Each structure stands twice: as C-alpha cells, then as structure tokens.
XYZ file of C-alpha atoms in Angstrom:
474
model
C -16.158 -32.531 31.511
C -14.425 -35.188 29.427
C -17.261 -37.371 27.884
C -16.707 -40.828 27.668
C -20.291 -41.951 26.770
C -22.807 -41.631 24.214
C -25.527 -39.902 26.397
C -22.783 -37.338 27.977
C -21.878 -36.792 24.271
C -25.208 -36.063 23.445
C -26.065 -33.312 26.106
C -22.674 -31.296 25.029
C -23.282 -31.055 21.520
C -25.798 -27.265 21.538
C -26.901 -26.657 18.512
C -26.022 -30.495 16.923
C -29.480 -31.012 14.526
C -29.367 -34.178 15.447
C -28.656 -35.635 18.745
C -28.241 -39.188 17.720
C -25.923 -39.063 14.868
C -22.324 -40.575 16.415
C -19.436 -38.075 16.289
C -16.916 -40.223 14.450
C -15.203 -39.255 10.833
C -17.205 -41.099 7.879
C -16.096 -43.269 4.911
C -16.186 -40.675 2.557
C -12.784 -40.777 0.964
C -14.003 -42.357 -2.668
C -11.825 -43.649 -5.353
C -12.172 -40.354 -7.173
C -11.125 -38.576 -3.901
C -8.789 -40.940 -3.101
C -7.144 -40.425 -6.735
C -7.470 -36.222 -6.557
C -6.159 -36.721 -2.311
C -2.704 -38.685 -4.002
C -2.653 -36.283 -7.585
C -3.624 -33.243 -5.969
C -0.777 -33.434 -2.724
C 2.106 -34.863 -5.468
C 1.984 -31.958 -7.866
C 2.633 -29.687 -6.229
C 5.466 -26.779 -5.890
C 8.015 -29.859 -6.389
C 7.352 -30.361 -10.383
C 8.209 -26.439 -10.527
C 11.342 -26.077 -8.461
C 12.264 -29.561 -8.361
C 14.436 -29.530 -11.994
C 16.589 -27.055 -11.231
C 17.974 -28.806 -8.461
C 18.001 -32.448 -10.078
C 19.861 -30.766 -12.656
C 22.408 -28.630 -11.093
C 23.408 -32.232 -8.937
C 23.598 -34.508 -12.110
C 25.559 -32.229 -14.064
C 23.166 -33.601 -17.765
C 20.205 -33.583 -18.948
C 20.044 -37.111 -19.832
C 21.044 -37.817 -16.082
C 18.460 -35.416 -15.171
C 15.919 -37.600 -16.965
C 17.074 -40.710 -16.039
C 16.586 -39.650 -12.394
C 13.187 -38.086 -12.575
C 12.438 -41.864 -14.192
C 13.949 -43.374 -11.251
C 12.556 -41.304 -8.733
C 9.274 -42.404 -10.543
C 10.210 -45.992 -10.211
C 11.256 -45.648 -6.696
C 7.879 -44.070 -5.861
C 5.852 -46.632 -7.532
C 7.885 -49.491 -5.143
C 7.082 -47.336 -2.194
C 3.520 -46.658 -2.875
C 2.556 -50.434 -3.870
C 4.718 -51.128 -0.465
C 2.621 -48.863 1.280
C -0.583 -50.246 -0.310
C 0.118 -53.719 0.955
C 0.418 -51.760 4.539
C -3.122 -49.688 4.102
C -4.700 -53.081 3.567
C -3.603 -55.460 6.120
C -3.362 -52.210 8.906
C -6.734 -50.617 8.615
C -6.196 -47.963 10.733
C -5.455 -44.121 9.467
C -1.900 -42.556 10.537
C 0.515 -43.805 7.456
C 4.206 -43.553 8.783
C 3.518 -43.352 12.191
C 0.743 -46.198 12.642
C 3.386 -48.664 10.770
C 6.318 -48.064 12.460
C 4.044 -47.964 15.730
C 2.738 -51.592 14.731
C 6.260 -53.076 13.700
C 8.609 -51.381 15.722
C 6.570 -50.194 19.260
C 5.331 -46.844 20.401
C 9.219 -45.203 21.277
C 10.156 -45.516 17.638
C 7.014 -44.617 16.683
C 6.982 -41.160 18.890
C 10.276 -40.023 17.338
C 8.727 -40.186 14.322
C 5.663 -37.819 15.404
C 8.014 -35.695 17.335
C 10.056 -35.300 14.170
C 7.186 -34.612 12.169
C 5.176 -32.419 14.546
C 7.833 -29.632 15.126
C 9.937 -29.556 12.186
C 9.260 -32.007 9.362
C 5.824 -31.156 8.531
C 5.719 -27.644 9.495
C 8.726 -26.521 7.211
C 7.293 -28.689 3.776
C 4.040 -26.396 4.394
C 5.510 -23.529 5.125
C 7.478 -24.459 1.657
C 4.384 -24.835 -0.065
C 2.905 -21.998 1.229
C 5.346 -19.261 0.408
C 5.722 -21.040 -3.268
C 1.796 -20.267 -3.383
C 2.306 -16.626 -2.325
C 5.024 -15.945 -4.727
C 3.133 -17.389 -7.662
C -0.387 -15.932 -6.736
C 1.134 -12.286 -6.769
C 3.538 -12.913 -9.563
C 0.811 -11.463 -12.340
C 0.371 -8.320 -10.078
C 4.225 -7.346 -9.843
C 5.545 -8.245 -13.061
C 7.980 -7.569 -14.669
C 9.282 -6.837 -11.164
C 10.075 -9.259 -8.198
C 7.358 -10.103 -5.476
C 8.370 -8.560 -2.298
C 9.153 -11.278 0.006
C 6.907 -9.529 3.029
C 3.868 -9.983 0.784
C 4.614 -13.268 -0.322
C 4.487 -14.065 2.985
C 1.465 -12.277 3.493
C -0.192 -14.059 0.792
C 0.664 -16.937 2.376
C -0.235 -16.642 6.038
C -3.523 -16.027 4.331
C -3.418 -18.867 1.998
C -2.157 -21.523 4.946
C -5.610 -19.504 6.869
C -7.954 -20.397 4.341
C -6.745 -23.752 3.825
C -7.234 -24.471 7.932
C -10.474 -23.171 7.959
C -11.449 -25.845 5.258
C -10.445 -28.410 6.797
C -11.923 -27.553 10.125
C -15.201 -26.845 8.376
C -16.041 -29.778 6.913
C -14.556 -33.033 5.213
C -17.191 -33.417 2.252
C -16.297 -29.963 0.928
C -12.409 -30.334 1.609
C -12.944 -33.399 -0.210
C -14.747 -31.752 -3.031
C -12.519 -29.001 -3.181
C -9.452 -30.854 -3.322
C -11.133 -32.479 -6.735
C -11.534 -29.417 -8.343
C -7.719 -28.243 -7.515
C -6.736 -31.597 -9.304
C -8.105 -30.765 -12.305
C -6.727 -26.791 -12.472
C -3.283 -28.748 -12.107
C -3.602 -31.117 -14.194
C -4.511 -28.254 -16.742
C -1.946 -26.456 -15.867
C 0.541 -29.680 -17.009
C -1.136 -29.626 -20.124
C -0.386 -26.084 -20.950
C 3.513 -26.624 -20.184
C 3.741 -30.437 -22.108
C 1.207 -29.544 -25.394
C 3.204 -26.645 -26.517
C 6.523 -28.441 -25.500
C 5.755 -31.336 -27.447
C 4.684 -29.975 -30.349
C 8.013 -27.884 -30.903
C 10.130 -31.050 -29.844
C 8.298 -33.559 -33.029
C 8.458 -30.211 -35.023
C 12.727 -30.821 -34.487
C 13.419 -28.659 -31.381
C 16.013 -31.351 -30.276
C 19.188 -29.276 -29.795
C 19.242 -29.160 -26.167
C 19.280 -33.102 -26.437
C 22.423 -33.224 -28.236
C 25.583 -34.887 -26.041
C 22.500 -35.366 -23.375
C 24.550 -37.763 -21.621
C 27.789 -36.074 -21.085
C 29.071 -37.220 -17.646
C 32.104 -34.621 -16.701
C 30.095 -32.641 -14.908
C 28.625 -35.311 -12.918
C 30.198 -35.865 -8.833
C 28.806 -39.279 -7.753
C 28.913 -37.381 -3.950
C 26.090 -35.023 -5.506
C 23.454 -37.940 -6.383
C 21.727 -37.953 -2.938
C 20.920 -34.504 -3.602
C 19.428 -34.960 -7.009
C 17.430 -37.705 -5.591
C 16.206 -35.691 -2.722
C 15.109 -33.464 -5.111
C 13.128 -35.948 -7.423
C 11.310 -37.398 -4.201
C 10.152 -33.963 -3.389
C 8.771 -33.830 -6.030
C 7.054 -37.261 -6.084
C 6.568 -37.168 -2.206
C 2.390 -37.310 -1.626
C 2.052 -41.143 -2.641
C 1.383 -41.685 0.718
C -0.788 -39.592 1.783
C -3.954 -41.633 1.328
C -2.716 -44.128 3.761
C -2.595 -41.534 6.471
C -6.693 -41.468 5.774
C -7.312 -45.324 5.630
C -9.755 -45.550 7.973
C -12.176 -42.640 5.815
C -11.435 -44.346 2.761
C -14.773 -46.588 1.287
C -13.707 -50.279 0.767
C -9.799 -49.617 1.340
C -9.121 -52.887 -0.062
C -9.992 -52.277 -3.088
C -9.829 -48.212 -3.008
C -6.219 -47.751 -1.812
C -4.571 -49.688 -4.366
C -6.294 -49.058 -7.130
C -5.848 -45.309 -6.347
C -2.247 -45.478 -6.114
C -1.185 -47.592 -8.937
C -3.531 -45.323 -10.919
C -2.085 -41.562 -9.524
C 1.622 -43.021 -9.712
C 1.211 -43.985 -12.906
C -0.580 -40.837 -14.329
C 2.124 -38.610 -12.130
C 5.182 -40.059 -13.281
C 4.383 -39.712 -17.233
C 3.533 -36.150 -16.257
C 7.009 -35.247 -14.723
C 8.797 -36.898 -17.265
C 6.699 -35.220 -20.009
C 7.112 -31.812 -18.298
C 10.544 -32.208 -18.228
C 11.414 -32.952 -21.635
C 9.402 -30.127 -22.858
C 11.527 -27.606 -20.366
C 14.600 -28.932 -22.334
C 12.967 -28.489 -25.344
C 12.726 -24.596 -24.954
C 15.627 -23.843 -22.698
C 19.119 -25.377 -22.224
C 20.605 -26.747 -19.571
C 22.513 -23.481 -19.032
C 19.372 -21.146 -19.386
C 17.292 -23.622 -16.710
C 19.821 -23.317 -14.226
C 19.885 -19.471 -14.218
C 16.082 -18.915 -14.590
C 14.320 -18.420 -11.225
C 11.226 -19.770 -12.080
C 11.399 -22.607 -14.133
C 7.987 -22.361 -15.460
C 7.099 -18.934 -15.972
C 10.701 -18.791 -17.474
C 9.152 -21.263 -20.092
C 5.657 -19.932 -20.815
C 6.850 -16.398 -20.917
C 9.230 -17.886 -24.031
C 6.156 -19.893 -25.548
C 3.091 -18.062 -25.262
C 3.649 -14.724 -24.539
C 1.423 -12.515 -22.660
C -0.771 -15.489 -22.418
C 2.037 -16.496 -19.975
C 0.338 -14.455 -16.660
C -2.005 -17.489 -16.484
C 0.573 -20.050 -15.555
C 1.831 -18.374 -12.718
C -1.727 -18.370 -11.630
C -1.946 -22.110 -12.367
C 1.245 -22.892 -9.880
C -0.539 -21.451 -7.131
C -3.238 -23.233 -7.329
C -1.061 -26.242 -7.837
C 0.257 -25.307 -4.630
C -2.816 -24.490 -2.536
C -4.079 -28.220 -3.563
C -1.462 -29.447 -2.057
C -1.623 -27.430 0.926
C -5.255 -28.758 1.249
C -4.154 -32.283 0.629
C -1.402 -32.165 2.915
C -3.629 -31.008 5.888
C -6.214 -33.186 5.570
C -3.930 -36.626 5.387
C -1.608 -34.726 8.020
C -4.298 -33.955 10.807
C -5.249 -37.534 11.079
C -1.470 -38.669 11.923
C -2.099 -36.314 14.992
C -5.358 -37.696 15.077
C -4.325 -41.413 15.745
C -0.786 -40.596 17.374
C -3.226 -39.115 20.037
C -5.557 -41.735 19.840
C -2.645 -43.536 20.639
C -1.437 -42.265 23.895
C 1.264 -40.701 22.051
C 0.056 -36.833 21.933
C -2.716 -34.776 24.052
C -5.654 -36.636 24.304
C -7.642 -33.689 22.801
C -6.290 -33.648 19.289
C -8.144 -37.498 19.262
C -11.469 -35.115 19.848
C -14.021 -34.498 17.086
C -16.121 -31.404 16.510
C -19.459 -32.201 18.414
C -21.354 -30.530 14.522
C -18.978 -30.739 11.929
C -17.036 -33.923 12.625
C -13.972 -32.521 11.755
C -10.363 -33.296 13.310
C -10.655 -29.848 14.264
C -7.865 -29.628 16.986
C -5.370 -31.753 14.997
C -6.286 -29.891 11.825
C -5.001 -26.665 13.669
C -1.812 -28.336 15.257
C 0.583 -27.205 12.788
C -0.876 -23.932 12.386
C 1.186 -22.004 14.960
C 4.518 -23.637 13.615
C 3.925 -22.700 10.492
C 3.028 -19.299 10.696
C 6.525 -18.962 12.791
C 8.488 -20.653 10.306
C 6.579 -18.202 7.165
C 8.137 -15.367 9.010
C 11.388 -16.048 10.911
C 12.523 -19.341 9.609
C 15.163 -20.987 7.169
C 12.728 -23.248 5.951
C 14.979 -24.248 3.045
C 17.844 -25.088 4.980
C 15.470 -27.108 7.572
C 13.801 -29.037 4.670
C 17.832 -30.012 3.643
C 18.423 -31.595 7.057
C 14.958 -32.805 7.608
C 15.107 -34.423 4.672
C 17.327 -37.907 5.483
C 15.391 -37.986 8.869
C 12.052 -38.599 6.609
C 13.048 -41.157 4.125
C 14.968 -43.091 6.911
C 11.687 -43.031 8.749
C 9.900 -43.974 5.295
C 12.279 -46.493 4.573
C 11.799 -48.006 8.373
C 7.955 -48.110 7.700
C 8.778 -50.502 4.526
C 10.938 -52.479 7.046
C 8.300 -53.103 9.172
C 6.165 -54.547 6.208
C 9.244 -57.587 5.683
C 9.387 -57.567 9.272
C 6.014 -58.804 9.542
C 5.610 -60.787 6.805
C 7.750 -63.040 9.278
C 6.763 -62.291 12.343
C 3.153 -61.812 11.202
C 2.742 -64.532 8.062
C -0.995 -64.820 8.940
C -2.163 -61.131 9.032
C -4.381 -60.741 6.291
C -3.162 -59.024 3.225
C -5.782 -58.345 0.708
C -2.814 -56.794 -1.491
C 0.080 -58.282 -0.964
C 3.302 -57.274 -3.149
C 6.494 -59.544 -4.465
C 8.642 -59.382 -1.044
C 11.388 -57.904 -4.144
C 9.501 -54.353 -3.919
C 9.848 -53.707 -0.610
C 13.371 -55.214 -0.390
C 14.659 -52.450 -3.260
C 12.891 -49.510 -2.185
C 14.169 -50.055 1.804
C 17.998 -50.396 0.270
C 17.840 -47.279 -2.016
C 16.144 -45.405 1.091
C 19.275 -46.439 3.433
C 21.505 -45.908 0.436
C 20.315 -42.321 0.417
C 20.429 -41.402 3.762
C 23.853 -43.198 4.618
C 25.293 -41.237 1.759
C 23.490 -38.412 2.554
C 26.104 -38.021 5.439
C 29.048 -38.270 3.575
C 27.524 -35.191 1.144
C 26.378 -33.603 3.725
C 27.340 -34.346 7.114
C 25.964 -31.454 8.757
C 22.750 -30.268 8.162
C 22.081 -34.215 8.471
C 23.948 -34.296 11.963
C 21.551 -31.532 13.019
C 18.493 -33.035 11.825
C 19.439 -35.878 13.452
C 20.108 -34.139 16.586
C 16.430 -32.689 16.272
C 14.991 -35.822 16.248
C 16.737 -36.843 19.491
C 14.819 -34.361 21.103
C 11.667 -36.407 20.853
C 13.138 -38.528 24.124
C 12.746 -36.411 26.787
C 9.262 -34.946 24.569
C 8.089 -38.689 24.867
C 8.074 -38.732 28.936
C 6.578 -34.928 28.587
C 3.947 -36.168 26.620
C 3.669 -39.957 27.773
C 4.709 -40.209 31.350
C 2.958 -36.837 32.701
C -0.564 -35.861 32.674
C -2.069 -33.695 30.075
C -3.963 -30.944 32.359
C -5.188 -28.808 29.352
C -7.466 -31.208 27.502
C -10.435 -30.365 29.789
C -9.883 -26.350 28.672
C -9.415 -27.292 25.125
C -12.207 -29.222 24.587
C -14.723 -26.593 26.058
C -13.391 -23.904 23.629
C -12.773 -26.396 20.765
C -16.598 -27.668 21.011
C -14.526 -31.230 20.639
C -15.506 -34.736 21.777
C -13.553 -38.240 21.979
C -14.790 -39.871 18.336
C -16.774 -43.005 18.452
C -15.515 -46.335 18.849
C-alpha cells in the first residue's frame, strides 16, 4: 500500500532502528560540501578535452584564451543569476523548478523530458567512458585502451557511483570532498610545472597569439559550447537547495567562491598547455593532458592519467546526486511517477530517482553516439538555461515582492540570457542539423506529458514494495 501517513509509514519501515525518525532528506549539504558539490561536478572531463575543441573553432591561441575567460565570465553571470533563484525559490530541482515557477508545468515538462532521456543520460555516459579510458590508460600504455574495456570500466564506474548515492547522502557527501581535493591536485601538477617553464621564458607558442586568419566567425558557437562544457556544474547546488544548511547564506557564498577558484584554474591550465605544446601539436594530441605530462615529467606521467579519472568519477558522483533530486521534485510535482518522489524507509536516500538514469546510460555506454547527441543536445540545454534566467526578470516584475535574500544588478541576468539566445540562434546557422534534431527530440516530451500527466501511473504500488520507498515528509 501507498502510505500517506506517519503511522502507516512507520509499520512499513522492517528493520528501520528507529521508528520515529521522519523519512525526509536532511540539511546536510554544508558550505564545504556545497563548495566540493560545485568544484567537484565542474572539473571534470571538460578541462581535459575541452581545449582542443575551443581551439580548433577559434583558429588562435589568444582567441582560445580569451574565450576560456569569457566562458568564465559568462558562468560567473549565470551562477550569481542562479543564486538570486536558490534564495528566493527554496525548493531543490534547479532548471526545472524555475522554469516550472515562471513559465508553468508544460514548459517545465519539456525540460525534464529533455533531460530525462537524452540530455542527462549522454553528459554521463560522456563522463563515464572519459573515466574508463583514463583509469586503464597506465595498464595499456604505450598502446591504446580497447574501447570494449573502456566501456567496461565504465559500466562499472557509473555502478559504483549509483550504489553511493543510493546508500547514503552523508558518505556521498563526504566522498565527493575527498574527490575535490585529488582534482584539485591533479591541477596543480599540470599548472606548477607549466608555470615555472613559462617565467623561466618558454613563451614561443605565445608569439603572433592573436593571429585571426584562421578564425570563421560561423565557428564561435562551437568554441563556446565547448568552454561551457567545461564550466557547466555551477548549477548544480541549486538542484539540492532544499538539503543545503542556511541556503541564504550557503548558496551564494559557495558559488561566488567555486566560480572564482574554477575559472583561475582553467585559465592557468591552459596557458601552461601552450607553454609546452603548440597550437599545432595540441590539436593532433589525443589526450591533451597525458600528451603534456608525458613531455614534462616523464615516467612520473602514469599518475596523471590516474588523476583524470578520478576527476571524472567526482563528477559522476556530483552529477548524480544534484541530478536525482530534479527527478525527485519533477515527481513531487505531478510531473513524473509518483514513486521517484519516494524515500528509502532506512537510508533516506532518493533511491528510485538516483537509479532513473541508470538504464539510459548503460544503453548509451554501449550502442550510442553519445558525442554526436551531446552536439545536438547541446542548444536545447542552454536555451532551457537561458529560459530559467528569463524567468528570474520575469518575476522581478511580476513578482517585485518575493523575497530575495540575494538579489543581483537586473544587468547580470539581462547579459547572460542574450549571449545564451545568441548561442543557440547561431547555433542553427552553424549547425542546422544536429540542432533541428535535438529540437525535434524535445518535441517528443508532448505527447510524454499526457503519458505521464493525464494517465495513471499503475506501477508505483510494485515499485515501492521492491524499492523499500516511502512518500518523504512534508
């Protein structure tokens, strides 16, 4: 039976110690976690792949820079924009729940839809593969990875990751700390040695950094795309608002702090990448980084590949756990099956909406073009990013009363809406389409949204016997 009540709750739950505890998720997302949720899901596999492609569509390495700066800058607008957001919506879900609040609950599906069977599945089925290749790099070299065991390593990777979140928050939490710091290490072994060489007058690669003829102003989008890869886990924290301690105070302060930290790291990492290899060399090396430690530290190189994959598996961790409690809400909502709204009756864990994406994932690992699906996926979520923003000026007019702890100069939001249109409307001129498919996928979410909304969901009952799940507390 469905329980609805605290008493029915408390006769389902065998083996819960304690009968009386309410089976709700906790406020246990601290500044610290809040700071390793953002750090740890933005530096990822982006800061390793990203380059290449940021170069290849700006045609310089000054243009290359300036773009990683901008991409920086672009971030910042959009995270302080989605701070004000966090703090006068209290409730977890980050895209979704703002466009659901601004714009009503058919926009708002589209954007679950979107995200539920191709958006979300495809960036971790990115990240995951990028984890197997660089966890079995060390075993194969000098030799390729075989692409069947990379994707071995990474059904296994994406398997661990699940269980941790459906085990408990705390030590998902506590885990995702720890990954921040490998990361960050692993930063500081590409940017010490790189800077070092650069004030010791490695500067050739720099010379005629700006020189333009290579540079198609059709090509930009793509660069960009690529830079907000990279960046993209600023928002993350939002999607947990409502298991963040004193959000007010937490979810700003925890952005302006990771953006900041994040964007002198990609800039840093960057120039030292020039500083070793040309423009010429980066574009033909397949991995940008082992490419560069294998040049400047030799056999003490076979760590760094180690270092990207656990770069990678942090932000596989991150991602699920801000992820799962989009489902989480867009259930709440109406919007999905009622049971991925259900908590774990002892470990008060999302658990069914932590294991949503699971079963896409593992389809896209193996028979997928997850590359090509991220390309066309890719307009669909900064127009939906960018429509979030919207509905932040949108209510500061329809809404002037709501109250805004943090409240940003209306200028912010204003810029980073325009360059997200700008993007995606050029976006179809570069590439008309893989954006005219991704498009078409979203349109698919209307006749999912009477599936979902309109008919009854006969499963729950089954799901939530064999899931152990309840509805949270109110």
């Amino acid at each position: 039976t469905v329980c609805r009540d605290k008493n029915a709750r408390n006769k389902i739950s065998p083996g819960s110690e304690d009968p009386d505890v309410k089976v709700e998720l906790g406020k246990k997302v601290t500044l610290l976690r809040g700071i390793s949720i953002i750090v740890g899901t933005i530096i990822g596999a982006g800061i390793f792949v990203a380059p290449k492609g940021i170069l290849k569509n700006t045609g310089s390495v000054g243009m290359s820079l300036v773009v990683w700066v901008a991409c920086g800058v672009l971030s910042l607008f959009g995270a302080l924009s989605y701070a004000e957001l966090g703090t006068c919506i209290t409730k977890s879900g980050g895209h979704y729940t703002y466009i659901l609040e601004a714009f009503g609950p058919h926009l708002a599906f589209i954007r679950i839809w979107s995200d539920l069977i191709a958006i979300r599945p495809a960036g971790m089925a990115v990240l995951s593969l990028a984890f197997g290749q660089y966890i079995l790099e060390p075993l194969f070299m000098p030799c390729p990875v075989p692409p069947m065991a990379a994707k071995l390593a990474a059904a296994i990777g994406l398997t661990a990751v699940m269980y941790l979140n459906s085990m408990s928050v705390t030590w998902t939490a506590r885990f995702q700390i720890f990954l921040t710091f490998a990361k960050l290490l692993a930063i500081l072994v590409i940017i010490l040695p790189g800077m070092y060489l650069l004030f010791t007058g490695e500067t050739r690669n720099f010379e005629n950094a700006f020189d333009l003829t290579a540079m198609n102003l059709a090509d930009l989008p793509l660069a960009f795309y690529s830079g907000m890869y990279a960046y993209a886990g600023w928002f993350y924290l939002n999607f947990v608002t409502e298991e963040v301690d004193k959000p007010e105070k937490t979810l700003p302060l925890a952005i302006c702090i990771s953006m900041a930290g994040v964007s002198i790291c990609y800039v840093l990492i960057n120039v030292a990448y020039y500083t070793v290899m040309s423009a010429d060399e980066l574009l033909a090396s397949g991995a940008v980084a082992v490419e560069f430690a294998s040049r400047v530290m030799g056999n003490f190189s076979i760590v760094v590949p180690l270092f990207v994959a656990l770069s990678c598996f942090g932000s596989m961790n991150g991602c699920i756990f801000a992820i799962s409690r989009m489902f989480y809400v867009a259930s709440r909502e109406g919007q999905l099956p009622e049971v991925l709204s259900m908590i774990h009756i002892r470990r008060h864990t999302p658990l069914a909406a932590v294991l949503t994406m699971y079963p896409m994932t593992l389809l896209q690992l193996f028979v997928g073009d997850i590359y090509s699906l991220l390309n066309f996926m890719s307009f669909l979520r900064w127009l939906f990013i960018g429509m979030a923003v919207l509905g932040l000026i949108y209510l500061r007019f329809t809404q002037p009363d709501l109250p805004r702890p943090f409240k940003v100069p209306l200028i912010i939001p204003v810029l980073f809406c325009l360059t997200c249109f700008f993007m995606v409307f050029l976006s179809l001129y570069s590439d008309p389409v893989n954006t005219g498919i991704g498009f078409a996928i979203s349109l698919t979410g209307i006749p999912a949204y009477y599936l979902f909304i309109v008919f009854d969901h006969s499963f729950n009952r089954a799901m939530q016997i064999v899931m152990e799940v309840v509805p949270a507390e109110a």
